[in-house]
Amino acid sequence: MSLERLYALVFIEHGTRRLHLAGVTTNPTAQARNLAMTLGRRIDSLRFLIRDRDSKYTSAFDAVFEADDKEILLSPPRAPKANAICERVVGTLRREILDRMLIYNEAHAQAVLTEYIRHYNGHRPHQSRRQLPPDSDQPPAPATVTDLQTHRIRRQPVLGGLINEYQSAA
């Protein structure tokens, strides 16, 4: 086993905060094609790709999205607040999983990120969505205090207990 730099390419939809993983690889250009195929017809609803000016994004990377008539917008140099939503999700990925786990290889990174993104999209509350996860389309329930003597709470470990999901037990 040798140490390699891995690139995990994630996309976030600004309106819904839904997170997508295009893949984990040593070659970022291949990931763009993977995302375009994964999104299928949903890619038609996208208008822009906002990205930073990192040299790992080659013209071949941009060409994948330009072929689908997506406009590529580059953030200003040295301006992390220009793409704050994406910068925030990258920080969340690092704090909640990547800084706490030793990733062995591409397959392991893919499995860990896939499980976390399932949690992120299906369960993790988001302030910008009134505490709803990205996959929820129901309005949030009114705030109530739950009597824990009469209601049971069920804990579901995610990523081996690194993160937990809580739900009312029936």
N, CA, C and O of each residue as an XYZ file, in Angstrom:
680
protein
N       0.853     -1.182      0.000
C       0.000      0.000      0.000
C       0.893      1.238      0.000
O       1.830      1.334      0.793
N       0.607      2.164     -0.871
C       1.367      3.407     -0.925
C       0.432      4.584     -0.651
O      -0.773      4.508     -0.889
N       1.003      5.650     -0.156
C       0.206      6.835      0.107
C      -0.056      7.563     -1.197
O       0.872      7.878     -1.942
N      -1.322      7.826     -1.466
C      -1.718      8.555     -2.666
C      -2.640      9.687     -2.273
O      -3.361      9.598     -1.279
N      -2.614     10.738     -3.046
C      -3.569     11.824     -2.858
C      -4.857     11.430     -3.566
O      -4.851     11.090     -4.749
N      -5.958     11.480     -2.831
C      -7.257     11.169     -3.403
C      -8.078     12.445     -3.495
O      -7.999     13.311     -2.624
N      -8.864     12.551     -4.551
C      -9.772     13.677     -4.739
C     -11.198     13.162     -4.630
O     -11.598     12.241     -5.342
N     -11.944     13.759     -3.743
C     -13.363     13.466     -3.633
C     -14.090     14.672     -4.207
O     -13.981     15.780     -3.682
N     -14.821     14.455     -5.272
C     -15.530     15.553     -5.908
C     -16.981     15.531     -5.450
O     -17.722     14.593     -5.743
N     -17.380     16.577     -4.725
C     -18.750     16.694     -4.238
C     -19.386     17.928     -4.856
O     -18.722     18.932     -5.113
N     -20.661     17.828     -5.082
C     -21.455     18.940     -5.602
C     -22.599     19.173     -4.644
O     -23.167     18.228     -4.097
N     -22.939     20.446     -4.442
C     -24.077     20.771     -3.598
C     -25.027     21.653     -4.395
O     -24.608     22.611     -5.045
N     -26.307     21.320     -4.335
C     -27.336     22.140     -4.973
C     -27.653     23.277     -4.006
O     -28.070     23.030     -2.875
N     -27.459     24.513     -4.440
C     -27.623     25.652     -3.545
C     -29.046     25.769     -3.011
O     -29.228     26.095     -1.838
N     -30.048     25.518     -3.826
C     -31.432     25.696     -3.392
C     -31.883     24.682     -2.358
O     -32.562     25.043     -1.397
N     -31.521     23.428     -2.536
C     -31.986     22.368     -1.644
C     -30.947     21.920     -0.640
O     -31.282     21.227      0.321
N     -29.687     22.298     -0.837
C     -28.539     21.853     -0.038
C     -28.289     20.349     -0.193
O     -27.596     19.744      0.624
N     -28.848     19.761     -1.229
C     -28.626     18.329     -1.485
C     -27.192     18.130     -1.946
O     -26.700     18.845     -2.820
N     -26.529     17.149     -1.347
C     -25.125     16.878     -1.610
C     -24.996     15.673     -2.536
O     -25.719     14.689     -2.378
N     -24.087     15.743     -3.492
C     -23.833     14.654     -4.443
C     -22.350     14.317     -4.419
O     -21.503     15.205     -4.321
N     -22.047     13.044     -4.508
C     -20.665     12.594     -4.619
C     -20.457     12.086     -6.035
O     -21.111     11.134     -6.460
N     -19.547     12.719     -6.766
C     -19.257     12.285     -8.128
C     -18.296     11.109     -8.127
O     -18.258     10.329     -9.078
N     -17.526     10.983     -7.069
C     -16.602      9.869     -6.972
C     -15.341     10.257     -6.243
O     -15.117     11.418     -5.903
N     -14.527      9.249     -6.013
C     -13.233      9.425     -5.376
C     -12.207      8.821     -6.321
O     -12.343      7.672     -6.740
N     -11.196      9.581     -6.650
C     -10.216      9.105     -7.608
C      -8.940      9.922     -7.493
O      -8.862     10.883     -6.728
N      -7.950      9.523     -8.263
C      -6.732     10.322     -8.376
C      -6.817     11.264     -9.572
O      -5.906     12.057     -9.804
N      -7.936     11.176    -10.350
C      -8.116     11.969    -11.571
C      -9.456     12.706    -11.521
O     -10.485     12.089    -11.796
N      -9.492     14.006    -11.180
C     -10.752     14.737    -11.044
C     -11.593     14.839    -12.322
O     -12.815     14.959    -12.223
N     -10.992     14.795    -13.511
C     -11.759     14.944    -14.752
C     -12.749     13.803    -14.934
O     -13.867     14.030    -15.398
N     -12.365     12.593    -14.581
C     -13.263     11.448    -14.719
C     -14.489     11.604    -13.829
O     -15.567     11.117    -14.170
N     -14.335     12.276    -12.693
C     -15.456     12.455    -11.782
C     -16.550     13.325    -12.375
O     -17.727     13.091    -12.103
N     -16.206     14.300    -13.159
C     -17.209     15.178    -13.767
C     -18.131     14.367    -14.666
O     -19.347     14.562    -14.645
N     -17.567     13.462    -15.452
C     -18.393     12.603    -16.313
C     -19.300     11.713    -15.472
O     -20.460     11.501    -15.828
N     -18.784     11.188    -14.359
C     -19.586     10.340    -13.472
C     -20.788     11.100    -12.924
O     -21.894     10.563    -12.878
N     -20.579     12.341    -12.511
C     -21.689     13.122    -11.961
C     -22.733     13.395    -13.029
O     -23.930     13.275    -12.768
N     -22.302     13.758    -14.221
C     -23.252     14.042    -15.299
C     -24.118     12.818    -15.585
O     -25.317     12.949    -15.834
N     -23.519     11.632    -15.550
C     -24.295     10.405    -15.791
C     -25.204     10.091    -14.615
O     -26.331      9.639    -14.817
N     -24.739     10.322    -13.383
C     -25.539     10.044    -12.195
C     -26.768     10.941    -12.125
O     -27.856     10.482    -11.777
N     -26.600     12.208    -12.452
C     -27.729     13.138    -12.393
C     -28.758     12.873    -13.482
O     -29.942     13.156    -13.298
N     -28.322     12.339    -14.604
C     -29.250     12.044    -15.696
C     -30.015     13.275    -16.125
O     -29.422     14.298    -16.467
N     -31.345     13.176    -16.107
C     -32.186     14.281    -16.561
C     -32.182     15.457    -15.583
O     -32.512     16.577    -15.973
N     -31.816     15.226    -14.331
C     -31.761     16.323    -13.349
C     -30.729     17.357    -13.740
O     -30.822     18.508    -13.314
N     -29.743     16.975    -14.542
C     -28.707     17.932    -14.944
C     -29.305     19.052    -15.800
O     -28.733     20.138    -15.889
N     -30.452     18.789    -16.427
C     -31.106     19.811    -17.245
C     -31.575     21.004    -16.407
O     -31.685     22.116    -16.922
N     -31.855     20.776    -15.109
C     -32.334     21.863    -14.258
C     -31.188     22.735    -13.745
O     -31.430     23.809    -13.194
N     -29.959     22.289    -13.918
C     -28.809     23.073    -13.464
C     -28.430     24.106    -14.511
O     -28.460     23.827    -15.710
N     -28.073     25.304    -14.052
C     -27.690     26.360    -14.978
C     -26.219     26.699    -14.904
O     -25.615     27.075    -15.908
N     -25.629     26.568    -13.708
C     -24.256     27.003    -13.496
C     -23.456     25.928    -12.777
O     -24.001     25.087    -12.063
N     -22.170     25.981    -12.984
C     -21.222     25.259    -12.148
C     -20.298     26.327    -11.582
O     -19.579     26.997    -12.323
N     -20.324     26.478    -10.264
C     -19.454     27.446     -9.610
C     -18.288     26.662     -9.034
O     -18.484     25.715     -8.272
N     -17.078     27.057     -9.396
C     -15.901     26.356     -8.889
C     -14.773     27.349     -8.659
O     -14.801     28.483     -9.135
N     -13.777     26.879     -7.908
C     -12.628     27.751     -7.672
C     -11.634     27.618     -8.818
O     -11.883     26.902     -9.788
N     -10.531     28.297     -8.704
C      -9.554     28.371     -9.798
C      -8.411     27.367     -9.655
O      -7.336     27.573    -10.218
N      -8.626     26.311     -8.927
C      -7.575     25.318     -8.714
C      -7.130     24.710    -10.037
O      -7.948     24.464    -10.925
N      -5.838     24.471    -10.161
C      -5.285     23.957    -11.421
C      -5.687     22.515    -11.708
O      -5.499     22.046    -12.830
N      -6.232     21.800    -10.728
C      -6.664     20.421    -10.990
C      -7.909     20.368    -11.878
O      -8.229     19.322    -12.442
N      -8.601     21.488    -12.001
C      -9.749     21.553    -12.907
C      -9.239     21.961    -14.282
O      -8.980     23.137    -14.536
N      -9.101     21.001    -15.144
C      -8.557     21.250    -16.479
C      -9.667     21.657    -17.434
O     -10.839     21.669    -17.060
N      -9.308     21.985    -18.647
C     -10.309     22.324    -19.656
C     -11.190     21.109    -19.963
O     -12.354     21.275    -20.326
N     -10.657     19.897    -19.825
C     -11.462     18.687    -20.041
C     -12.552     18.561    -18.976
O     -13.649     18.081    -19.260
N     -12.248     18.993    -17.753
C     -13.242     18.992    -16.684
C     -14.394     19.921    -17.047
O     -15.560     19.530    -16.985
N     -14.063     21.154    -17.428
C     -15.089     22.124    -17.800
C     -15.873     21.687    -19.030
O     -17.071     21.954    -19.125
N     -15.220     21.025    -19.966
C     -15.873     20.609    -21.209
C     -17.042     19.663    -20.958
O     -18.017     19.667    -21.709
N     -16.949     18.854    -19.909
C     -18.054     17.940    -19.573
C     -19.330     18.730    -19.323
O     -20.400     18.340    -19.788
N     -19.231     19.828    -18.600
C     -20.411     20.629    -18.270
C     -20.791     21.578    -19.401
O     -21.975     21.838    -19.620
N     -19.819     22.087    -20.105
C     -20.121     22.959    -21.238
C     -20.847     22.194    -22.336
O     -21.631     22.782    -23.081
N     -20.600     20.892    -22.449
C     -21.304     20.070    -23.441
C     -22.800     20.011    -23.147
O     -23.606     19.824    -24.058
N     -23.177     20.172    -21.866
C     -24.588     20.209    -21.473
C     -25.096     21.637    -21.323
O     -26.118     21.867    -20.677
N     -24.385     22.603    -21.919
C     -24.756     24.022    -21.894
C     -24.835     24.595    -20.482
O     -25.718     25.400    -20.185
N     -23.917     24.182    -19.616
C     -23.828     24.749    -18.273
C     -22.743     25.818    -18.278
O     -21.651     25.604    -18.805
N     -23.045     26.948    -17.700
C     -22.069     28.031    -17.638
C     -21.132     27.793    -16.457
O     -21.586     27.537    -15.342
N     -19.837     27.875    -16.701
C     -18.827     27.693    -15.660
C     -18.501     29.063    -15.078
O     -18.043     29.953    -15.796
N     -18.736     29.234    -13.780
C     -18.422     30.484    -13.087
C     -17.259     30.228    -12.148
O     -17.306     29.317    -11.322
N     -16.223     31.029    -12.276
C     -15.044     30.891    -11.431
C     -15.118     31.878    -10.279
O     -15.412     33.057    -10.476
N     -14.850     31.388     -9.075
C     -14.848     32.300     -7.932
C     -13.613     33.193     -8.009
O     -12.602     32.797     -8.589
N     -13.682     34.385     -7.433
C     -12.527     35.287     -7.473
C     -11.335     34.661     -6.750
O     -11.520     33.849     -5.843
N     -10.126     35.028     -7.138
C      -8.937     34.486     -6.460
C      -8.912     34.864     -4.981
O      -9.244     35.990     -4.610
N      -8.518     33.920     -4.152
C      -8.358     34.129     -2.707
C      -9.607     34.731     -2.064
O      -9.506     35.639     -1.239
N     -10.768     34.233     -2.436
C     -12.026     34.746     -1.882
C     -12.919     33.576     -1.457
O     -13.888     33.269     -2.152
N     -12.614     32.912     -0.326
C     -13.398     31.742      0.074
C     -14.853     32.057      0.375
O     -15.697     31.164      0.303
N     -15.170     33.309      0.712
C     -16.562     33.653      1.006
C     -17.409     33.760     -0.258
O     -18.636     33.814     -0.170
N     -16.786     33.792     -1.417
C     -17.525     33.898     -2.672
C     -18.312     32.620     -2.958
O     -19.311     32.663     -3.677
N     -17.890     31.513     -2.422
C     -18.600     30.245     -2.594
C     -18.788     29.625     -1.209
O     -18.373     28.493     -0.959
N     -19.411     30.376     -0.330
C     -19.498     30.017      1.082
C     -20.242     28.713      1.325
O     -19.864     27.961      2.224
N     -21.281     28.419      0.561
C     -22.056     27.199      0.780
C     -21.181     25.969      0.551
O     -21.195     25.036      1.355
N     -20.437     25.966     -0.522
C     -19.561     24.830     -0.807
C     -18.406     24.759      0.189
O     -18.040     23.671      0.633
N     -17.830     25.901      0.544
C     -16.749     25.908      1.529
C     -17.247     25.352      2.861
O     -16.518     24.642      3.554
N     -18.474     25.671      3.213
C     -19.057     25.193      4.465
C     -19.227     23.674      4.435
O     -18.919     23.004      5.421
N     -19.709     23.126      3.330
C     -19.919     21.675      3.276
C     -18.588     20.930      3.270
O     -18.495     19.841      3.836
N     -17.568     21.486      2.650
C     -16.241     20.858      2.687
C     -15.730     20.836      4.132
O     -15.171     19.835      4.580
N     -15.921     21.932      4.850
C     -15.541     21.974      6.263
C     -16.314     20.966      7.089
O     -15.748     20.328      7.978
N     -17.605     20.813      6.808
C     -18.433     19.842      7.513
C     -17.930     18.422      7.256
O     -17.822     17.625      8.188
N     -17.624     18.104      6.005
C     -17.099     16.776      5.681
C     -15.800     16.512      6.440
O     -15.595     15.417      6.964
N     -14.948     17.487      6.496
C     -13.676     17.304      7.217
C     -13.912     17.126      8.717
O     -13.406     16.175      9.312
N     -14.678     18.033      9.334
C     -14.882     17.986     10.787
C     -15.627     16.739     11.235
O     -15.265     16.122     12.237
N     -16.667     16.366     10.495
C     -17.527     15.284     10.966
C     -17.021     13.887     10.609
O     -17.338     12.930     11.315
N     -16.234     13.740      9.522
C     -15.771     12.387      9.207
C     -14.297     12.290      8.822
O     -13.582     11.467      9.394
N     -13.826     13.079      7.896
C     -12.496     12.859      7.337
C     -11.366     13.097      8.343
O     -10.334     12.431      8.270
N     -11.541     14.030      9.276
C     -10.523     14.258     10.300
C     -10.572     13.206     11.404
O      -9.680     13.166     12.251
N     -11.586     12.363     11.411
C     -11.776     11.381     12.476
C     -11.542      9.936     12.027
O     -11.641      9.010     12.831
N     -11.237      9.751     10.758
C     -11.064      8.400     10.225
C      -9.795      8.309      9.404
O      -9.366      9.281      8.782
N      -9.209      7.139      9.410
C      -8.086      6.856      8.529
C      -8.656      6.196      7.280
O      -9.222      5.105      7.356
N      -8.510      6.841      6.148
C      -9.041      6.326      4.885
C      -7.951      5.472      4.239
O      -6.827      5.936      4.045
N      -8.285      4.228      3.908
C      -7.304      3.278      3.384
C      -7.046      3.410      1.892
O      -5.900      3.371      1.445
N      -8.121      3.567      1.125
C      -7.978      3.585     -0.334
C      -9.212      4.228     -0.949
O     -10.091      4.712     -0.236
N      -9.274      4.230     -2.281
C     -10.406      4.848     -2.989
C     -11.726      4.202     -2.620
O     -12.713      4.897     -2.378
N     -11.753      2.874     -2.575
C     -13.007      2.167     -2.278
C     -13.502      2.504     -0.872
O     -14.700      2.693     -0.663
N     -12.592      2.578      0.080
C     -12.981      2.916      1.446
C     -13.501      4.349      1.527
O     -14.515      4.609      2.175
N     -12.809      5.274      0.870
C     -13.265      6.666      0.855
C     -14.638      6.779      0.207
O     -15.499      7.508      0.699
N     -14.846      6.066     -0.885
C     -16.147      6.073     -1.582
C     -17.245      5.558     -0.646
O     -18.319      6.155     -0.569
N     -16.986      4.461      0.059
C     -17.996      3.874      0.948
C     -18.318      4.811      2.115
O     -19.487      4.993      2.456
N     -17.297      5.403      2.724
C     -17.501      6.303      3.858
C     -18.283      7.537      3.420
O     -19.248      7.920      4.081
N     -17.883      8.160      2.321
C     -18.561      9.368      1.850
C     -19.986      9.070      1.389
O     -20.881      9.887      1.602
N     -20.209      7.931      0.770
C     -21.567      7.563      0.339
C     -22.488      7.421      1.537
O     -23.616      7.914      1.516
N     -22.011      6.742      2.593
C     -22.844      6.580      3.784
C     -23.105      7.920      4.459
O     -24.221      8.185      4.906
N     -22.076      8.768      4.535
C     -22.267     10.072      5.162
C     -23.236     10.931      4.355
O     -24.078     11.617      4.934
N     -23.131     10.905      3.048
C     -24.019     11.719      2.212
C     -25.464     11.234      2.323
O     -26.389     12.044      2.259
N     -25.672      9.929      2.487
C     -27.028      9.419      2.739
C     -27.557     10.036      4.034
O     -28.708     10.468      4.088
N     -26.729     10.078      5.068
C     -27.119     10.696      6.340
C     -27.355     12.200      6.159
O     -28.352     12.737      6.642
N     -26.445     12.869      5.468
C     -26.516     14.318      5.265
C     -27.801     14.709      4.531
O     -28.481     15.652      4.935
N     -28.134     13.998      3.468
C     -29.310     14.332      2.670
C     -30.614     13.863      3.299
O     -31.655     14.488      3.094
N     -30.577     12.780      4.056
C     -31.817     12.210      4.569
C     -32.135     12.511      6.006
O     -33.291     12.389      6.411
N     -31.152     12.901      6.800
C     -31.420     13.049      8.225
C     -30.874     14.335      8.847
O     -31.515     14.892      9.738
N     -29.734     14.814      8.416
C     -29.059     15.940      9.065
C     -29.854     17.227      8.878
O     -30.142     17.614      7.745
N     -30.216     17.901      9.982
C     -30.986     19.150      9.857
C     -30.124     20.287      9.319
O     -28.917     20.331      9.554
N     -30.765     21.210      8.588
C     -30.074     22.355      8.009
C     -30.817     23.627      8.399
O     -32.023     23.747      8.178
N     -30.094     24.563      8.973
C     -30.706     25.815      9.407
C     -31.376     26.547      8.255
O     -32.464     27.099      8.419
N     -30.738     26.555      7.093
C     -31.295     27.289      5.961
C     -32.597     26.665      5.450
O     -33.328     27.296      4.686
N     -32.890     25.433      5.869
C     -34.120     24.750      5.449
C     -35.062     24.557      6.634
O     -35.876     23.634      6.636
N     -34.956     25.422      7.637
C     -35.802     25.369      8.841
C     -35.709     24.004      9.520
O     -36.716     23.411      9.906
N     -34.479     23.526      9.655
C     -34.114     22.278     10.343
C     -34.575     21.016      9.626
O     -34.647     19.951     10.239
N     -34.885     21.120      8.345
C     -35.239     19.940      7.559
C     -34.015     19.445      6.796
O     -33.180     20.249      6.381
N     -33.899     18.136      6.607
C     -32.819     17.626      5.748
C     -33.138     17.907      4.280
O     -34.296     18.154      3.943
N     -32.134     17.875      3.402
C     -32.362     18.194      1.990
C     -33.413     17.324      1.297
O     -34.124     17.816      0.420
N     -33.529     16.058      1.661
C     -34.494     15.176      0.987
C     -35.919     15.317      1.506
O     -36.834     14.712      0.948
N     -36.129     16.099      2.556
C     -37.468     16.256      3.125
C     -38.231     17.347      2.391
O     -37.685     18.407      2.084
N     -39.490     17.074      2.116
C     -40.326     18.098      1.491
C     -41.504     18.462      2.390
O     -42.398     19.196      1.968
N     -41.515     17.960      3.621
C     -42.592     18.258      4.553
C     -42.214     19.455      5.407
O     -41.037     19.667      5.700
N     -43.210     20.240      5.809
C     -42.904     21.368      6.687
C     -42.444     20.855      8.051
O     -42.861     19.778      8.478
N     -41.583     21.621      8.743
C     -41.109     21.162     10.050
C     -42.247     21.105     11.059
O     -43.162     21.929     11.037
N     -42.172     20.120     11.941
C     -43.186     19.993     12.984
C     -43.001     21.118     13.989
O     -41.879     21.567     14.221
N     -44.105     21.580     14.593
C     -43.960     22.628     15.607
C     -43.115     22.117     16.770
O     -43.163     20.936     17.115
N     -42.353     23.005     17.359
C     -41.478     22.625     18.465
C     -42.300     22.188     19.663
O     -43.156     22.933     20.141
N     -42.046     20.998     20.143
C     -42.728     20.481     21.332
C     -41.681     19.812     22.219
O     -40.626     19.384     21.752
N     -41.997     19.736     23.488
C     -41.131     19.048     24.439
C     -41.639     17.621     24.557
O     -42.827     17.401     24.791
N     -40.753     16.657     24.398
C     -41.128     15.243     24.467
C     -40.838     14.713     25.864
O     -39.735     14.870     26.387
N     -41.836     14.089     26.454
C     -41.664     13.461     27.765
C     -40.955     12.128     27.559
O     -41.542     11.191     27.018
N     -39.703     12.037     27.984
C     -38.916     10.826     27.748
C     -39.346      9.661     28.634
O     -38.887      8.537     28.431
N     -40.218      9.904     29.613
C     -40.728      8.809     30.433
C     -41.769      7.999     29.672
O     -41.916      6.801     29.913
N     -42.488      8.635     28.758
C     -43.535      7.934     28.011
C     -43.143      7.650     26.566
O     -43.782      6.822     25.916
N     -42.135      8.297     26.057
C     -41.687      8.093     24.676
C     -40.282      7.518     24.669
O     -39.416      7.956     25.427
N     -40.068      6.555     23.827
C     -38.754      5.944     23.682
C     -38.047      6.571     22.475
O     -38.670      6.850     21.451
N     -36.767      6.780     22.614
C     -35.946      7.317     21.527
C     -35.030      6.204     21.050
O     -34.403      5.514     21.855
N     -34.957      6.035     19.757
C     -34.106      5.005     19.166
C     -32.891      5.680     18.524
O     -33.024      6.648     17.775
N     -31.710      5.151     18.833
C     -30.459      5.670     18.270
C     -29.980      4.718     17.192
O     -29.896      3.509     17.408
N     -29.667      5.271     16.026
C     -29.140      4.495     14.900
C     -27.726      4.982     14.611
O     -27.541      6.104     14.138
N     -26.711      4.137     14.896
C     -25.340      4.579     14.600
C     -25.077      4.641     13.098
O     -25.548      3.795     12.338
N     -24.324      5.644     12.686
C     -23.907      5.820     11.292
C     -22.385      5.838     11.292
O     -21.773      6.409     12.194
N     -21.773      5.224     10.297
C     -20.314      5.144     10.184
C     -19.699      4.552     11.445
O     -18.743      5.089     12.003
N     -20.274      3.425     11.884
C     -19.720      2.719     13.038
C     -19.868      3.463     14.348
O     -19.102      3.209     15.278
N     -20.817      4.367     14.457
C     -21.042      5.116     15.686
C     -20.364      6.472     15.705
O     -20.459      7.191     16.699
N     -19.688      6.834     14.637
C     -19.046      8.144     14.559
C     -20.101      9.245     14.613
O     -19.877     10.313     15.183
N     -21.253      8.965     14.010
C     -22.407      9.870     13.998
C     -23.615      9.034     14.411
O     -23.646      7.831     14.151
N     -24.601      9.644     15.045
C     -25.823      8.945     15.418
C     -27.033      9.686     14.881
O     -27.050     10.914     14.811
N     -28.045      8.918     14.504
C     -29.343      9.466     14.108
C     -30.336      9.064     15.181
O     -30.289      7.935     15.670
N     -31.242      9.968     15.561
C     -32.207      9.700     16.613
C     -33.623      9.833     16.044
O     -33.923     10.748     15.277
N     -34.490      8.881     16.448
C     -35.887      8.909     16.016
C     -36.760      8.424     17.171
O     -36.301      7.697     18.053
N     -38.009      8.833     17.150
C     -38.953      8.311     18.136
C     -39.240      6.859     17.816
O     -39.492      6.507     16.664
N     -39.203      6.025     18.824
C     -39.516      4.604     18.634
C     -41.025      4.436     18.762
O     -41.662      5.110     19.571
N     -41.598      3.536     17.962
C     -43.049      3.331     17.968
C     -43.505      2.615     19.212
O     -44.698      2.362     19.377
